[in-house]
Amino acid sequence: EVQLQASGGGLVQTGGSLRLSCAASGFNFRLYDMGWFRQAPGKEREFVARISRTGNNIGYTDSVKGRFTISRDNAKSTVYLQMSSLKPEDTAVYYCLPKYGSAWLYDSWGQGTLVTVSS
């Protein structure tokens, strides 16, 4: 069973930074790309960032480029999201998710972590 536990969220002021972690278990982490998604209050869940199995291919949604950095530690089965220059519009619950080939494992959402950016 895929288990995903995100942590590291909290309350931060505009311009601040946070580092999110997502510990994964129940699957061979090294064989999966990983991604971060977020869901703001009253909005659809949206893609934020992705990283390939080896970490050599990374992508971001336009709104976070230059501010967020995704990374992973395959030895720890953990994916990270370093967030800087945070804005109130970054306020959301953040989730990680595995991707195998071209398919995100949408049935495997775990517990997210809440990030609140105050203005």
Short mmCIF file of N, CA and C in Angstrom, two decimals:
data_model
loop_
_atom_site.label_atom_id
_atom_site.label_comp_id
_atom_site.label_asym_id
_atom_site.label_seq_id
_atom_site.Cartn_x
_atom_site.Cartn_y
_atom_site.Cartn_z
N GLU A 1 0.84 -1.19 0.00
CA GLU A 1 0.00 0.00 0.00
C GLU A 1 0.88 1.25 0.00
N VAL A 2 0.60 2.12 -0.95
CA VAL A 2 1.35 3.37 -1.02
C VAL A 2 0.97 4.26 0.15
N GLN A 3 1.97 4.76 0.85
CA GLN A 3 1.75 5.71 1.95
C GLN A 3 2.62 6.92 1.73
N LEU A 4 2.01 8.09 1.86
CA LEU A 4 2.71 9.36 1.64
C LEU A 4 2.38 10.29 2.81
N GLN A 5 3.41 10.76 3.47
CA GLN A 5 3.23 11.61 4.64
C GLN A 5 3.99 12.91 4.42
N ALA A 6 3.26 13.96 4.14
CA ALA A 6 3.88 15.27 3.96
C ALA A 6 3.99 15.99 5.30
N SER A 7 5.03 16.79 5.45
CA SER A 7 5.24 17.55 6.68
C SER A 7 6.03 18.81 6.38
N GLY A 8 6.11 19.69 7.36
CA GLY A 8 6.92 20.90 7.21
C GLY A 8 6.13 22.17 6.97
N GLY A 9 4.83 22.04 6.84
CA GLY A 9 4.02 23.22 6.62
C GLY A 9 3.91 24.08 7.87
N GLY A 10 3.30 25.24 7.71
CA GLY A 10 3.13 26.14 8.85
C GLY A 10 2.70 27.51 8.39
N LEU A 11 2.76 28.44 9.33
CA LEU A 11 2.39 29.83 9.06
C LEU A 11 3.67 30.63 8.84
N VAL A 12 3.72 31.36 7.75
CA VAL A 12 4.90 32.15 7.42
C VAL A 12 4.45 33.48 6.81
N GLN A 13 5.26 34.50 6.99
CA GLN A 13 4.93 35.79 6.42
C GLN A 13 5.32 35.86 4.94
N THR A 14 4.71 36.77 4.23
CA THR A 14 5.08 37.00 2.83
C THR A 14 6.59 37.23 2.72
N GLY A 15 7.19 36.54 1.75
CA GLY A 15 8.63 36.64 1.56
C GLY A 15 9.43 35.61 2.32
N GLY A 16 8.76 34.86 3.18
CA GLY A 16 9.44 33.86 3.98
C GLY A 16 9.69 32.56 3.22
N SER A 17 10.25 31.59 3.95
CA SER A 17 10.62 30.31 3.35
C SER A 17 10.13 29.15 4.21
N LEU A 18 9.90 28.04 3.56
CA LEU A 18 9.58 26.78 4.24
C LEU A 18 10.16 25.65 3.42
N ARG A 19 10.46 24.54 4.10
CA ARG A 19 10.90 23.34 3.42
C ARG A 19 9.95 22.20 3.77
N LEU A 20 9.28 21.71 2.75
CA LEU A 20 8.36 20.59 2.93
C LEU A 20 9.09 19.27 2.66
N SER A 21 8.66 18.25 3.38
CA SER A 21 9.17 16.89 3.17
C SER A 21 7.99 15.96 2.94
N CYS A 22 8.23 14.92 2.20
CA CYS A 22 7.21 13.88 2.01
C CYS A 22 7.90 12.53 2.08
N ALA A 23 7.59 11.79 3.13
CA ALA A 23 8.15 10.45 3.31
C ALA A 23 7.24 9.44 2.64
N ALA A 24 7.81 8.61 1.80
CA ALA A 24 7.04 7.64 1.04
C ALA A 24 7.37 6.22 1.47
N SER A 25 6.39 5.36 1.39
CA SER A 25 6.60 3.94 1.68
C SER A 25 5.58 3.11 0.93
N GLY A 26 5.83 1.80 0.88
CA GLY A 26 4.88 0.89 0.25
C GLY A 26 5.11 0.69 -1.24
N PHE A 27 6.14 1.29 -1.79
CA PHE A 27 6.48 1.09 -3.20
C PHE A 27 7.97 1.36 -3.37
N ASN A 28 8.51 0.96 -4.52
CA ASN A 28 9.93 1.15 -4.77
C ASN A 28 10.17 2.59 -5.24
N PHE A 29 10.47 3.43 -4.27
CA PHE A 29 10.58 4.86 -4.49
C PHE A 29 11.53 5.19 -5.65
N ARG A 30 12.61 4.47 -5.78
CA ARG A 30 13.62 4.76 -6.79
C ARG A 30 13.10 4.62 -8.23
N LEU A 31 12.02 3.90 -8.39
CA LEU A 31 11.49 3.63 -9.73
C LEU A 31 10.43 4.64 -10.17
N TYR A 32 10.10 5.57 -9.29
CA TYR A 32 9.01 6.50 -9.55
C TYR A 32 9.50 7.94 -9.62
N ASP A 33 8.99 8.67 -10.61
CA ASP A 33 9.08 10.12 -10.53
C ASP A 33 8.19 10.55 -9.36
N MET A 34 8.47 11.74 -8.85
CA MET A 34 7.66 12.27 -7.75
C MET A 34 7.23 13.70 -8.05
N GLY A 35 6.11 14.07 -7.49
CA GLY A 35 5.64 15.43 -7.72
C GLY A 35 5.01 16.02 -6.48
N TRP A 36 4.88 17.32 -6.52
CA TRP A 36 4.14 18.06 -5.49
C TRP A 36 2.92 18.71 -6.15
N PHE A 37 1.81 18.66 -5.45
CA PHE A 37 0.57 19.30 -5.85
C PHE A 37 0.11 20.15 -4.68
N ARG A 38 -0.81 21.07 -4.94
CA ARG A 38 -1.38 21.85 -3.87
C ARG A 38 -2.85 22.15 -4.15
N GLN A 39 -3.57 22.37 -3.06
CA GLN A 39 -4.98 22.73 -3.17
C GLN A 39 -5.27 23.89 -2.25
N ALA A 40 -5.60 25.01 -2.86
CA ALA A 40 -5.96 26.20 -2.10
C ALA A 40 -7.43 26.13 -1.73
N PRO A 41 -7.84 26.84 -0.70
CA PRO A 41 -9.25 26.82 -0.29
C PRO A 41 -10.17 27.20 -1.44
N GLY A 42 -11.15 26.35 -1.70
CA GLY A 42 -12.13 26.64 -2.73
C GLY A 42 -11.65 26.46 -4.15
N LYS A 43 -10.46 25.89 -4.32
CA LYS A 43 -9.91 25.71 -5.66
C LYS A 43 -9.58 24.25 -5.94
N GLU A 44 -9.38 23.96 -7.22
CA GLU A 44 -8.98 22.61 -7.62
C GLU A 44 -7.53 22.35 -7.23
N ARG A 45 -7.24 21.09 -7.02
CA ARG A 45 -5.85 20.72 -6.76
C ARG A 45 -5.04 20.96 -8.04
N GLU A 46 -3.82 21.49 -7.87
CA GLU A 46 -3.02 21.82 -9.04
C GLU A 46 -1.59 21.29 -8.89
N PHE A 47 -0.98 21.04 -10.03
CA PHE A 47 0.40 20.59 -10.08
C PHE A 47 1.34 21.73 -9.69
N VAL A 48 2.40 21.40 -8.96
CA VAL A 48 3.38 22.41 -8.55
C VAL A 48 4.75 22.09 -9.14
N ALA A 49 5.23 20.86 -8.92
CA ALA A 49 6.59 20.52 -9.35
C ALA A 49 6.72 19.01 -9.50
N ARG A 50 7.70 18.59 -10.29
CA ARG A 50 7.96 17.17 -10.44
C ARG A 50 9.47 16.95 -10.56
N ILE A 51 9.89 15.74 -10.21
CA ILE A 51 11.30 15.37 -10.31
C ILE A 51 11.37 13.92 -10.78
N SER A 52 12.27 13.65 -11.68
CA SER A 52 12.40 12.30 -12.22
C SER A 52 13.05 11.37 -11.20
N ARG A 53 13.08 10.09 -11.54
CA ARG A 53 13.59 9.07 -10.62
C ARG A 53 15.00 9.38 -10.15
N THR A 54 15.83 9.85 -11.07
CA THR A 54 17.23 10.11 -10.72
C THR A 54 17.48 11.56 -10.34
N GLY A 55 16.48 12.39 -10.49
CA GLY A 55 16.63 13.80 -10.14
C GLY A 55 17.20 14.67 -11.23
N ASN A 56 17.42 14.12 -12.41
CA ASN A 56 18.05 14.91 -13.47
C ASN A 56 17.05 15.59 -14.40
N ASN A 57 15.78 15.39 -14.15
CA ASN A 57 14.75 16.05 -14.95
C ASN A 57 13.72 16.63 -14.01
N ILE A 58 13.57 17.94 -14.03
CA ILE A 58 12.73 18.66 -13.08
C ILE A 58 11.85 19.64 -13.83
N GLY A 59 10.63 19.82 -13.32
CA GLY A 59 9.74 20.80 -13.92
C GLY A 59 8.88 21.48 -12.88
N TYR A 60 8.45 22.70 -13.19
CA TYR A 60 7.64 23.49 -12.26
C TYR A 60 6.49 24.15 -13.01
N THR A 61 5.44 24.40 -12.28
CA THR A 61 4.43 25.26 -12.83
C THR A 61 4.97 26.69 -12.86
N ASP A 62 4.48 27.49 -13.80
CA ASP A 62 5.07 28.80 -14.02
C ASP A 62 5.05 29.69 -12.78
N SER A 63 4.00 29.58 -11.97
CA SER A 63 3.84 30.49 -10.85
C SER A 63 4.88 30.30 -9.74
N VAL A 64 5.60 29.18 -9.76
CA VAL A 64 6.58 28.94 -8.69
C VAL A 64 8.01 28.90 -9.21
N LYS A 65 8.19 29.00 -10.51
CA LYS A 65 9.55 28.96 -11.08
C LYS A 65 10.42 30.06 -10.49
N GLY A 66 11.62 29.69 -10.11
CA GLY A 66 12.55 30.63 -9.51
C GLY A 66 12.36 30.83 -8.02
N ARG A 67 11.29 30.28 -7.47
CA ARG A 67 11.03 30.43 -6.03
C ARG A 67 11.04 29.08 -5.30
N PHE A 68 10.61 28.04 -5.96
CA PHE A 68 10.52 26.71 -5.35
C PHE A 68 11.58 25.79 -5.97
N THR A 69 12.08 24.87 -5.15
CA THR A 69 13.05 23.88 -5.63
C THR A 69 12.65 22.50 -5.12
N ILE A 70 12.47 21.58 -6.06
CA ILE A 70 12.15 20.21 -5.69
C ILE A 70 13.43 19.38 -5.68
N SER A 71 13.52 18.46 -4.75
CA SER A 71 14.66 17.56 -4.68
C SER A 71 14.21 16.23 -4.06
N ARG A 72 15.08 15.25 -4.09
CA ARG A 72 14.71 13.95 -3.52
C ARG A 72 15.95 13.27 -2.96
N ASP A 73 15.69 12.38 -2.01
CA ASP A 73 16.73 11.53 -1.43
C ASP A 73 16.23 10.09 -1.55
N ASN A 74 16.73 9.37 -2.54
CA ASN A 74 16.23 8.02 -2.76
C ASN A 74 16.59 7.07 -1.62
N ALA A 75 17.68 7.34 -0.94
CA ALA A 75 18.06 6.49 0.20
C ALA A 75 17.06 6.62 1.34
N LYS A 76 16.42 7.76 1.43
CA LYS A 76 15.44 8.01 2.50
C LYS A 76 14.00 7.93 1.99
N SER A 77 13.82 7.65 0.72
CA SER A 77 12.46 7.61 0.13
C SER A 77 11.69 8.87 0.47
N THR A 78 12.33 9.99 0.27
CA THR A 78 11.74 11.27 0.65
C THR A 78 11.93 12.28 -0.48
N VAL A 79 10.89 13.05 -0.72
CA VAL A 79 10.95 14.15 -1.67
C VAL A 79 10.75 15.45 -0.91
N TYR A 80 11.43 16.49 -1.36
CA TYR A 80 11.40 17.77 -0.66
C TYR A 80 10.90 18.88 -1.59
N LEU A 81 10.39 19.94 -0.97
CA LEU A 81 10.05 21.14 -1.71
C LEU A 81 10.53 22.34 -0.89
N GLN A 82 11.58 22.96 -1.36
CA GLN A 82 12.07 24.18 -0.73
C GLN A 82 11.33 25.36 -1.34
N MET A 83 10.65 26.10 -0.50
CA MET A 83 9.83 27.21 -0.97
C MET A 83 10.40 28.51 -0.42
N SER A 84 10.65 29.46 -1.30
CA SER A 84 11.19 30.75 -0.90
C SER A 84 10.34 31.86 -1.51
N SER A 85 10.54 33.06 -1.02
CA SER A 85 9.78 34.23 -1.51
C SER A 85 8.30 33.91 -1.56
N LEU A 86 7.80 33.37 -0.49
CA LEU A 86 6.41 32.93 -0.46
C LEU A 86 5.44 34.10 -0.55
N LYS A 87 4.32 33.82 -1.21
CA LYS A 87 3.28 34.81 -1.44
C LYS A 87 1.97 34.29 -0.83
N PRO A 88 1.05 35.19 -0.51
CA PRO A 88 -0.24 34.73 0.02
C PRO A 88 -0.93 33.73 -0.90
N GLU A 89 -0.75 33.86 -2.20
CA GLU A 89 -1.39 32.93 -3.14
C GLU A 89 -0.77 31.53 -3.12
N ASP A 90 0.32 31.35 -2.39
CA ASP A 90 0.89 30.02 -2.20
C ASP A 90 0.19 29.26 -1.06
N THR A 91 -0.70 29.94 -0.35
CA THR A 91 -1.43 29.30 0.73
C THR A 91 -2.25 28.13 0.19
N ALA A 92 -2.02 26.94 0.74
CA ALA A 92 -2.68 25.74 0.25
C ALA A 92 -2.26 24.55 1.11
N VAL A 93 -2.96 23.45 0.92
CA VAL A 93 -2.49 22.18 1.44
C VAL A 93 -1.63 21.54 0.35
N TYR A 94 -0.45 21.14 0.72
CA TYR A 94 0.51 20.58 -0.24
C TYR A 94 0.59 19.07 -0.07
N TYR A 95 0.62 18.38 -1.21
CA TYR A 95 0.66 16.92 -1.24
C TYR A 95 1.77 16.46 -2.17
N CYS A 96 2.34 15.30 -1.88
CA CYS A 96 3.23 14.68 -2.85
C CYS A 96 2.52 13.49 -3.47
N LEU A 97 3.04 13.07 -4.64
CA LEU A 97 2.41 11.98 -5.37
C LEU A 97 3.42 11.31 -6.26
N PRO A 98 3.39 9.99 -6.34
CA PRO A 98 4.30 9.29 -7.25
C PRO A 98 3.76 9.26 -8.68
N LYS A 99 4.68 9.10 -9.62
CA LYS A 99 4.32 8.98 -11.03
C LYS A 99 5.11 7.83 -11.63
N TYR A 100 4.42 6.89 -12.27
CA TYR A 100 5.09 5.77 -12.90
C TYR A 100 4.90 5.88 -14.41
N GLY A 101 5.97 6.09 -15.12
CA GLY A 101 5.85 6.36 -16.54
C GLY A 101 5.12 7.67 -16.74
N SER A 102 4.00 7.63 -17.45
CA SER A 102 3.23 8.85 -17.70
C SER A 102 2.02 8.97 -16.77
N ALA A 103 1.90 8.06 -15.83
CA ALA A 103 0.69 8.01 -15.00
C ALA A 103 0.96 8.41 -13.56
N TRP A 104 0.31 9.50 -13.14
CA TRP A 104 0.32 9.85 -11.73
C TRP A 104 -0.58 8.85 -10.99
N LEU A 105 -0.18 8.50 -9.77
CA LEU A 105 -0.96 7.57 -8.97
C LEU A 105 -2.03 8.34 -8.20
N TYR A 106 -3.05 8.79 -8.92
CA TYR A 106 -4.06 9.67 -8.34
C TYR A 106 -4.89 8.98 -7.24
N ASP A 107 -4.82 7.67 -7.13
CA ASP A 107 -5.55 6.98 -6.07
C ASP A 107 -4.77 6.91 -4.77
N SER A 108 -3.58 7.53 -4.75
CA SER A 108 -2.67 7.36 -3.62
C SER A 108 -2.41 8.63 -2.82
N TRP A 109 -3.32 9.60 -2.90
CA TRP A 109 -3.11 10.83 -2.13
C TRP A 109 -2.96 10.48 -0.66
N GLY A 110 -1.97 11.04 -0.05
CA GLY A 110 -1.79 10.86 1.38
C GLY A 110 -2.20 12.12 2.12
N GLN A 111 -1.72 12.21 3.33
CA GLN A 111 -2.02 13.40 4.13
C GLN A 111 -1.14 14.54 3.66
N GLY A 112 -1.74 15.66 3.41
CA GLY A 112 -0.99 16.83 2.99
C GLY A 112 -0.51 17.64 4.18
N THR A 113 0.17 18.74 3.87
CA THR A 113 0.63 19.65 4.91
C THR A 113 0.20 21.06 4.54
N LEU A 114 -0.33 21.79 5.52
CA LEU A 114 -0.90 23.11 5.26
C LEU A 114 0.17 24.19 5.34
N VAL A 115 0.22 24.99 4.29
CA VAL A 115 1.08 26.16 4.24
C VAL A 115 0.20 27.39 4.21
N THR A 116 0.41 28.28 5.15
CA THR A 116 -0.35 29.52 5.20
C THR A 116 0.62 30.69 5.15
N VAL A 117 0.44 31.54 4.14
CA VAL A 117 1.31 32.70 3.97
C VAL A 117 0.51 33.95 4.29
N SER A 118 0.91 34.65 5.31
CA SER A 118 0.19 35.86 5.72
C SER A 118 0.74 37.08 5.00
N SER A 119 -0.16 38.01 4.73
CA SER A 119 0.25 39.24 4.01
C SER A 119 0.66 40.32 4.98
#
